Short mmCIF file of C-alpha atoms and ligand atoms in Angstrom, two decimals:
data_model
loop_
_atom_site.label_atom_id
_atom_site.label_comp_id
_atom_site.label_asym_id
_atom_site.label_seq_id
_atom_site.Cartn_x
_atom_site.Cartn_y
_atom_site.Cartn_z
CA MET A 832 0.06 -0.06 -0.02
CA SER A 833 1.58 3.23 -1.18
CA ALA A 834 1.18 6.24 0.92
CA VAL A 835 2.02 9.83 0.10
CA HIS A 836 3.01 12.53 2.88
CA PRO A 837 1.21 15.73 2.39
CA ARG A 838 3.77 18.37 4.03
CA GLY A 839 4.70 20.67 1.38
CA GLY A 840 1.77 20.33 -0.94
CA THR A 841 0.58 23.18 -2.93
CA SER A 842 -2.98 23.50 -2.28
CA SER A 843 -4.23 26.58 -0.10
CA ALA A 844 -5.38 25.95 3.26
CA PRO A 845 -8.96 26.41 4.18
CA GLU A 846 -9.65 29.72 5.56
CA THR A 847 -13.03 28.79 7.68
CA ILE A 848 -13.03 25.37 9.47
CA ALA A 849 -15.90 23.56 11.33
CA LEU A 850 -16.33 20.62 13.29
CA ILE A 851 -19.39 19.01 13.94
CA GLY A 852 -19.57 16.73 17.13
CA PRO A 853 -16.51 17.72 19.25
CA GLY A 854 -16.24 14.39 21.28
CA ALA A 855 -13.36 12.28 21.77
CA ILE A 856 -11.94 12.25 18.27
CA GLY A 857 -13.62 15.84 17.47
CA THR A 858 -11.91 17.53 20.57
CA THR A 859 -8.28 15.70 19.50
CA VAL A 860 -8.54 17.28 15.93
CA ALA A 861 -9.76 20.74 17.35
CA ALA A 862 -7.01 20.95 19.69
CA ALA A 863 -4.38 20.48 17.29
CA LEU A 864 -5.75 23.09 15.05
CA GLN A 865 -6.17 25.29 17.95
CA GLU A 866 -2.29 24.77 18.83
CA ALA A 867 -1.18 25.56 15.65
CA GLY A 868 -3.10 28.56 15.75
CA THR A 869 -5.83 27.79 13.33
CA PRO A 870 -9.48 28.70 14.71
CA VAL A 871 -12.34 26.36 14.45
CA GLN A 872 -16.03 26.72 14.66
CA LEU A 873 -17.68 24.14 17.08
CA TYR A 874 -21.15 22.29 16.48
CA GLY A 875 -22.70 19.75 18.88
CA ARG A 876 -25.47 18.46 20.77
CA THR A 877 -24.12 19.54 24.39
CA ALA A 878 -23.50 23.14 25.10
CA ARG A 879 -20.04 23.84 26.46
CA ASP A 880 -17.51 26.96 26.94
CA GLN A 881 -14.89 25.22 25.75
CA LEU A 882 -13.04 21.94 25.03
CA VAL A 883 -10.18 20.54 26.79
CA LEU A 884 -7.87 17.77 25.39
CA HIS A 885 -5.29 16.09 27.66
CA ARG A 886 -2.25 15.33 25.60
CA GLY A 887 0.88 14.14 27.34
CA ASP A 888 1.97 16.46 30.35
CA HIS A 889 -0.20 19.07 29.19
CA ASP A 890 -3.71 20.55 28.37
CA ILE A 891 -5.14 22.06 25.48
CA VAL A 892 -7.84 24.35 25.58
CA VAL A 893 -10.22 24.95 22.69
CA PRO A 894 -12.35 28.23 22.98
CA GLY A 895 -16.03 27.80 22.54
CA PRO A 896 -18.47 28.17 22.70
CA VAL A 897 -20.00 24.80 21.37
CA ILE A 898 -23.02 25.99 19.29
CA THR A 899 -25.96 23.71 19.83
CA ASP A 900 -28.74 26.01 17.69
CA VAL A 901 -28.31 25.16 13.59
CA SER A 902 -30.28 28.60 13.26
CA GLN A 903 -26.93 30.32 14.54
CA VAL A 904 -24.71 29.08 11.52
CA ALA A 905 -24.09 32.60 9.54
CA ASP A 906 -22.28 30.89 6.61
CA PRO A 907 -20.82 27.52 5.00
CA ALA A 908 -17.27 26.65 5.87
CA ASP A 909 -14.72 25.82 3.69
CA LEU A 910 -13.65 22.65 5.23
CA VAL A 911 -16.00 20.59 7.84
CA PHE A 912 -14.71 18.00 10.42
CA LEU A 913 -17.58 15.45 10.84
CA ALA A 914 -16.92 13.26 14.16
CA VAL A 915 -20.27 12.23 15.25
CA LYS A 916 -20.53 8.44 15.84
CA THR A 917 -22.42 6.50 13.08
CA PRO A 918 -25.79 6.16 14.40
CA GLN A 919 -25.66 10.27 15.27
CA LEU A 920 -25.37 10.94 11.38
CA GLU A 921 -29.05 11.34 11.00
CA ALA A 922 -29.52 13.96 13.58
CA ALA A 923 -26.49 15.73 12.57
CA SER A 924 -27.71 16.25 9.14
CA PRO A 925 -29.04 19.75 9.61
CA TRP A 926 -25.57 20.95 10.73
CA LEU A 927 -24.38 19.55 7.14
CA ALA A 928 -27.13 21.39 5.53
CA ALA A 929 -26.44 24.70 6.99
CA LEU A 930 -22.53 24.37 6.89
CA VAL A 931 -21.77 22.76 3.25
CA GLY A 932 -21.80 25.23 0.23
CA PRO A 933 -20.58 24.13 -3.16
CA GLU A 934 -17.25 24.30 -2.40
CA THR A 935 -17.04 22.93 1.26
CA VAL A 936 -14.99 19.71 1.87
CA VAL A 937 -16.40 17.34 4.46
CA CYS A 938 -13.87 15.13 6.21
CA VAL A 939 -15.34 12.23 7.99
CA LEU A 940 -13.76 11.14 11.20
CA GLN A 941 -15.50 7.82 11.62
CA ASN A 942 -14.78 4.11 11.74
CA GLY A 943 -16.33 2.15 8.73
CA VAL A 944 -16.01 2.23 4.91
CA GLU A 945 -19.18 3.42 4.14
CA GLN A 946 -18.70 7.23 4.97
CA GLU A 947 -19.03 8.32 1.27
CA ALA A 948 -22.14 6.28 0.51
CA ALA A 949 -23.56 7.48 3.84
CA LEU A 950 -22.95 11.41 2.94
CA ALA A 951 -24.03 10.72 -0.80
CA PRO A 952 -27.44 12.17 -0.44
CA LEU A 953 -26.16 15.24 1.63
CA LEU A 954 -23.45 16.37 -0.07
CA PRO A 955 -22.30 17.44 -3.41
CA GLU A 956 -20.11 14.68 -5.21
CA GLY A 957 -16.77 14.60 -4.73
CA ARG A 958 -16.62 16.63 -1.27
CA VAL A 959 -16.33 13.82 0.96
CA VAL A 960 -13.21 12.73 2.61
CA PRO A 961 -13.30 9.50 4.64
CA ALA A 962 -10.76 9.17 7.33
CA VAL A 963 -9.27 6.30 9.02
CA VAL A 964 -8.48 7.30 12.37
CA TRP A 965 -5.77 5.42 14.19
CA PHE A 966 -5.64 7.22 17.74
CA PRO A 967 -7.38 6.17 20.96
CA ALA A 968 -9.18 9.23 22.71
CA GLU A 969 -11.45 8.80 25.73
CA THR A 970 -14.01 11.24 27.18
CA GLN A 971 -13.55 11.65 30.93
CA PRO A 972 -16.01 12.25 33.24
CA ASP A 973 -15.75 15.85 33.66
CA GLY A 974 -16.33 16.08 29.66
CA SER A 975 -12.39 16.84 29.03
CA VAL A 976 -10.88 14.21 26.59
CA LEU A 977 -7.67 12.17 27.07
CA LEU A 978 -5.64 11.37 24.10
CA ARG A 979 -3.63 8.14 24.36
CA GLY A 980 -0.85 7.57 21.84
CA ASP A 981 -0.15 10.30 18.71
CA ALA A 982 -2.85 11.34 16.72
CA ARG A 983 -2.57 9.90 13.22
CA LEU A 984 -5.26 9.95 10.44
CA THR A 985 -5.18 8.12 6.72
CA LEU A 986 -7.00 10.29 3.84
CA PRO A 987 -7.38 9.09 0.34
CA HIS A 988 -5.13 10.70 -1.94
CA SER A 989 -7.74 12.77 -3.86
CA PRO A 990 -8.36 16.45 -4.57
CA ALA A 991 -10.49 17.13 -1.82
CA ALA A 992 -8.77 15.35 0.74
CA SER A 993 -5.65 17.53 0.35
CA ALA A 994 -7.90 20.53 2.00
CA ALA A 995 -8.15 18.61 5.01
CA ALA A 996 -4.43 17.54 4.83
CA GLN A 997 -3.36 21.33 4.25
CA ALA A 998 -5.24 21.99 7.22
CA LEU A 999 -3.39 19.69 9.57
CA SER A 1000 -0.03 19.79 8.20
CA THR A 1001 1.27 22.53 10.69
CA THR A 1002 -0.44 20.42 13.67
CA TRP A 1003 0.78 17.40 15.64
CA CYS A 1004 -1.96 15.32 13.79
CA GLU A 1005 -0.18 13.44 11.34
CA VAL A 1006 -1.81 12.83 8.01
CA GLU A 1007 -1.06 10.08 5.55
CA LEU A 1008 -2.65 10.34 2.20
CA SER A 1009 -3.14 6.64 0.71
CA THR A 1010 -3.06 5.93 -2.74
CA ASP A 1011 -4.80 2.71 -1.68
CA PHE A 1012 -7.27 4.25 0.84
CA ALA A 1013 -10.02 1.22 0.38
CA SER A 1014 -7.32 -1.35 1.69
CA VAL A 1015 -6.12 0.77 4.66
CA ALA A 1016 -9.68 1.29 5.50
CA TRP A 1017 -10.94 -2.55 5.20
CA ARG A 1018 -8.01 -3.33 7.24
CA LYS A 1019 -9.15 -1.13 10.20
CA LEU A 1020 -12.99 -2.37 9.36
CA LEU A 1021 -11.66 -5.67 10.01
CA GLN A 1022 -10.03 -5.10 13.30
CA ASN A 1023 -12.99 -3.25 14.39
CA ALA A 1024 -15.49 -6.16 13.52
CA VAL A 1025 -13.66 -8.46 15.49
CA ALA A 1026 -13.39 -6.11 18.33
CA GLY A 1027 -17.33 -6.36 18.39
CA LEU A 1028 -17.03 -10.00 19.92
CA MET A 1029 -16.17 -8.27 23.14
CA VAL A 1030 -19.73 -6.80 23.12
CA LEU A 1031 -21.16 -10.19 23.27
CA THR A 1032 -18.97 -11.32 26.18
CA GLY A 1033 -18.82 -8.23 28.10
CA ARG A 1034 -14.95 -8.89 28.33
CA ARG A 1035 -11.87 -6.96 27.09
CA ALA A 1036 -8.87 -8.05 25.08
CA GLY A 1037 -7.98 -10.99 27.20
CA MET A 1038 -10.72 -13.18 25.94
CA PHE A 1039 -8.84 -13.49 22.66
CA ARG A 1040 -6.18 -15.63 24.59
CA ARG A 1041 -8.85 -18.27 24.94
CA ASP A 1042 -8.24 -20.99 22.36
CA ASP A 1043 -11.87 -21.03 21.33
CA ILE A 1044 -12.33 -17.36 20.88
CA ALA A 1045 -8.95 -17.27 19.34
CA GLY A 1046 -10.71 -19.79 16.64
CA LEU A 1047 -13.79 -17.98 16.46
CA ALA A 1048 -11.96 -14.44 15.70
CA LEU A 1049 -9.86 -16.18 13.17
CA ASP A 1050 -12.85 -17.91 11.16
CA TYR A 1051 -14.54 -14.23 11.45
CA LEU A 1052 -11.89 -12.33 10.11
CA HIS A 1053 -11.63 -14.64 7.22
CA GLU A 1054 -15.30 -13.78 6.52
CA CYS A 1055 -14.77 -10.48 6.68
CA LEU A 1056 -11.22 -10.56 4.30
CA ALA A 1057 -13.24 -12.52 1.76
CA VAL A 1058 -15.92 -9.52 1.55
CA ALA A 1059 -13.00 -6.99 1.80
CA ARG A 1060 -11.56 -8.38 -1.04
CA ALA A 1061 -14.88 -8.51 -3.09
CA GLU A 1062 -15.09 -5.03 -2.13
CA GLY A 1063 -11.54 -4.29 -4.12
CA ALA A 1064 -9.04 -4.44 -0.61
CA ALA A 1065 -5.96 -5.82 -1.28
CA LEU A 1066 -5.12 -7.51 1.86
CA ASP A 1067 -2.90 -10.53 2.37
CA ASP A 1068 -3.94 -14.10 3.13
CA ASP A 1069 -2.01 -13.39 6.70
CA VAL A 1070 -4.06 -10.45 7.76
CA PRO A 1071 -6.64 -12.13 9.96
CA ALA A 1072 -3.72 -14.07 11.82
CA GLN A 1073 -1.76 -10.62 12.05
CA LEU A 1074 -4.71 -9.07 13.72
CA LEU A 1075 -5.74 -11.84 16.05
CA ALA A 1076 -1.96 -11.68 17.33
CA ARG A 1077 -2.35 -8.13 17.78
CA PHE A 1078 -5.56 -8.37 19.85
CA GLN A 1079 -3.71 -11.22 21.70
CA SER A 1080 -0.74 -8.84 22.48
CA PHE A 1081 -2.67 -6.22 24.01
CA PRO A 1082 -2.87 -5.71 28.04
CA ALA A 1083 -5.69 -8.16 28.92
CA ASP A 1084 -8.21 -5.03 30.16
CA LEU A 1085 -7.79 -3.18 26.98
CA GLY A 1086 -11.31 -2.49 25.76
CA THR A 1087 -12.77 -0.84 22.74
CA SER A 1088 -15.23 1.81 22.20
CA ILE A 1089 -17.97 -0.30 21.23
CA LEU A 1090 -17.56 -2.13 24.51
CA ALA A 1091 -17.62 1.27 26.03
CA ASP A 1092 -20.66 2.21 24.24
CA ARG A 1093 -22.25 -1.11 25.30
CA GLU A 1094 -21.49 -0.72 29.07
CA ALA A 1095 -22.90 2.85 29.02
CA GLY A 1096 -26.15 1.87 27.51
CA ARG A 1097 -25.46 3.81 24.18
CA PRO A 1098 -26.48 2.74 20.88
CA LEU A 1099 -23.83 0.77 19.15
CA GLU A 1100 -21.94 1.14 15.59
CA TRP A 1101 -22.70 -2.27 14.98
CA ASP A 1102 -23.84 -1.59 11.28
CA ALA A 1103 -20.79 0.56 10.62
CA ARG A 1104 -18.78 -1.95 12.09
CA ASN A 1105 -19.99 -5.43 11.80
CA GLY A 1106 -23.58 -5.29 9.71
CA VAL A 1107 -21.56 -3.72 6.94
CA VAL A 1108 -19.59 -7.09 6.65
CA GLN A 1109 -23.12 -9.08 6.38
CA ARG A 1110 -24.85 -6.96 3.74
CA LEU A 1111 -21.69 -6.40 1.25
CA GLY A 1112 -21.32 -10.19 1.82
CA ARG A 1113 -24.85 -10.98 0.66
CA ALA A 1114 -24.52 -8.55 -2.52
CA HIS A 1115 -21.17 -10.23 -3.26
CA GLY A 1116 -22.88 -13.92 -2.66
CA ILE A 1117 -20.43 -14.47 -0.09
CA PRO A 1118 -21.67 -16.72 2.85
CA THR A 1119 -21.53 -15.01 6.05
CA PRO A 1120 -22.43 -17.43 8.68
CA ILE A 1121 -20.52 -15.76 11.84
CA SER A 1122 -21.96 -12.31 10.77
CA ASP A 1123 -25.41 -14.05 10.63
CA VAL A 1124 -25.10 -14.75 14.25
CA VAL A 1125 -22.99 -11.81 15.40
CA VAL A 1126 -24.80 -9.03 13.72
CA PRO A 1127 -28.51 -9.65 15.25
CA LEU A 1128 -26.70 -10.26 18.70
CA LEU A 1129 -25.11 -6.64 18.03
CA ALA A 1130 -28.14 -5.11 16.95
CA ALA A 1131 -30.04 -6.10 19.96
CA ALA A 1132 -27.52 -5.27 22.29
CA SER A 1133 -27.89 -1.38 21.01
CA ASP A 1134 -31.70 -1.90 20.99
CA GLY A 1135 -33.07 -0.31 24.39
CA THR A 1136 -35.96 -3.04 24.02
CA GLY A 1137 -35.79 -5.40 26.88
CA SER A 1138 -33.07 -3.57 28.46
CA VAL A 1139 -31.72 -5.53 31.42
CA SER A 1140 -31.74 -1.92 33.19
CA GLY A 1141 -35.53 -1.64 33.05
CA PRO A 1142 -37.68 -3.29 35.37
CA ALA A 1143 -38.16 -7.02 35.02
CA ALA A 1144 -41.33 -7.61 35.18
CA VAL A 1145 -42.10 -11.15 34.14
CA THR A 1146 -39.40 -13.91 33.91
CA PRO A 1147 -40.69 -16.40 31.39
CA GLY A 1148 -39.90 -19.86 31.82
N1 NAP B 807 -12.47 7.61 20.36
C1 NAP B 807 -11.69 6.74 19.79
O1 NAP B 807 -10.72 6.30 20.47
C2 NAP B 807 -12.07 6.32 18.47
C3 NAP B 807 -10.51 5.56 17.57
C4 NAP B 807 -11.18 5.38 15.98
C5 NAP B 807 -12.28 5.90 15.67
N2 NAP B 807 -13.41 6.25 16.35
C6 NAP B 807 -14.25 6.56 15.70
O2 NAP B 807 -14.63 7.84 15.45
C7 NAP B 807 -16.11 8.60 15.91
C8 NAP B 807 -16.24 9.50 16.55
O3 NAP B 807 -16.09 8.72 17.78
P1 NAP B 807 -15.92 9.40 19.19
O4 NAP B 807 -15.38 8.25 20.37
O5 NAP B 807 -15.26 10.68 19.09
O6 NAP B 807 -17.47 9.65 19.74
P2 NAP B 807 -18.09 10.64 20.84
O7 NAP B 807 -16.69 11.02 21.78
O8 NAP B 807 -19.01 10.08 21.44
O9 NAP B 807 -18.33 12.04 19.94
C9 NAP B 807 -19.38 12.32 19.41
C10 NAP B 807 -19.83 13.66 19.31
O10 NAP B 807 -20.91 13.86 18.35
C11 NAP B 807 -21.71 14.76 19.18
N3 NAP B 807 -23.12 14.70 18.76
C12 NAP B 807 -24.02 13.81 18.78
N4 NAP B 807 -25.15 13.93 17.98
C13 NAP B 807 -24.95 15.27 17.66
C14 NAP B 807 -25.80 15.91 16.48
N5 NAP B 807 -26.88 15.66 16.31
N6 NAP B 807 -25.26 17.12 16.41
C15 NAP B 807 -24.12 17.63 16.59
N7 NAP B 807 -23.29 16.48 17.50
C16 NAP B 807 -23.72 15.60 17.95
C17 NAP B 807 -21.71 14.09 20.63
O11 NAP B 807 -22.14 15.26 21.65
P3 NAP B 807 -22.54 14.77 22.91
O12 NAP B 807 -21.57 15.20 24.03
O13 NAP B 807 -23.93 15.01 23.59
O14 NAP B 807 -22.75 13.08 23.19
C18 NAP B 807 -20.10 13.98 20.83
O15 NAP B 807 -19.70 15.12 21.20
C19 NAP B 807 -16.96 6.87 15.54
O16 NAP B 807 -17.23 6.60 14.41
C20 NAP B 807 -15.69 6.12 16.05
O17 NAP B 807 -16.10 4.78 15.90
C21 NAP B 807 -13.26 6.69 17.63
#
């Protein structure tokens, strides 16, 4: 997979930058821009006076406010970073309607491989830039965000992506432009898909050291690989084994954002991370027996109906 590093590119930096969804990932990107002296307009669901990112041994404050009323958007932005979770996209679409003009580039900071397809009905063609987000960031109880590790994104090598890359080129958020973005995105998707098994056990990465879970994970990764290849990803035969080995090498107590969402009773990104393999597998005529079990269970776990936190009125059987 070849990659191009964007520093020193010739395209001009966007003048107005907006962020929709100032959560863990959005706060990280906003803080990187802020520290490089680039102002960002913040649009979200929860009103805040400012954002705070803990990075290494210091804190970065991004001045707010976080605007929550779409009628307060005056003009479209040149560049929009969209960092809501995938189930939140529909509710966030009024922000896109207000902030996107004919020349606006929207860089989507989300997991999955369907960002362009999801935004196609809402945006002009060629203006959506999907991103693979490589860094873990966690929202703390006080609303601040803890960045773990180095911030890094992969974007496709496209004219629209150069606007996002240019904006970030003077920041500590590293951007790589890939000439084979589909393969990079699908590799990350395989990682996300198998992490979904943690939701079904309520266990963290240590579970992948069990022989039975390792076997299941490997079979699931091979199922995902077949779909990825049918979608054009160039991934080698040993990618499933590499990914499994990686999970087995993680600290036993390392979680994943979809498990954190499950533990907090929030909607899960099951469709973008797992459902996509089943849907696209069916479209290509590829059997997906593991997805056929995993996906309905994740969907049900995401659904409030029958929640264990509600009153247990009747115990059947
Ligand atoms: N966190 C990570 O380590 C990580 C790593 C790689 C990829 N990703 C992916 O990056 C994406 C973003 O994840 P995240 O962890 O940053 O999620 P997050 O912390 O939950 O952030 C989402 C943000 O969007 C806001 N939001 C929700 N609905 C909205 C609406 N209708 N309009 C405007 N803003 C709205 C939320 O507001 P509230 O404050 O009101 O909830 C929150 O600030 C996901 O696809 C995730 O899978 C995350």
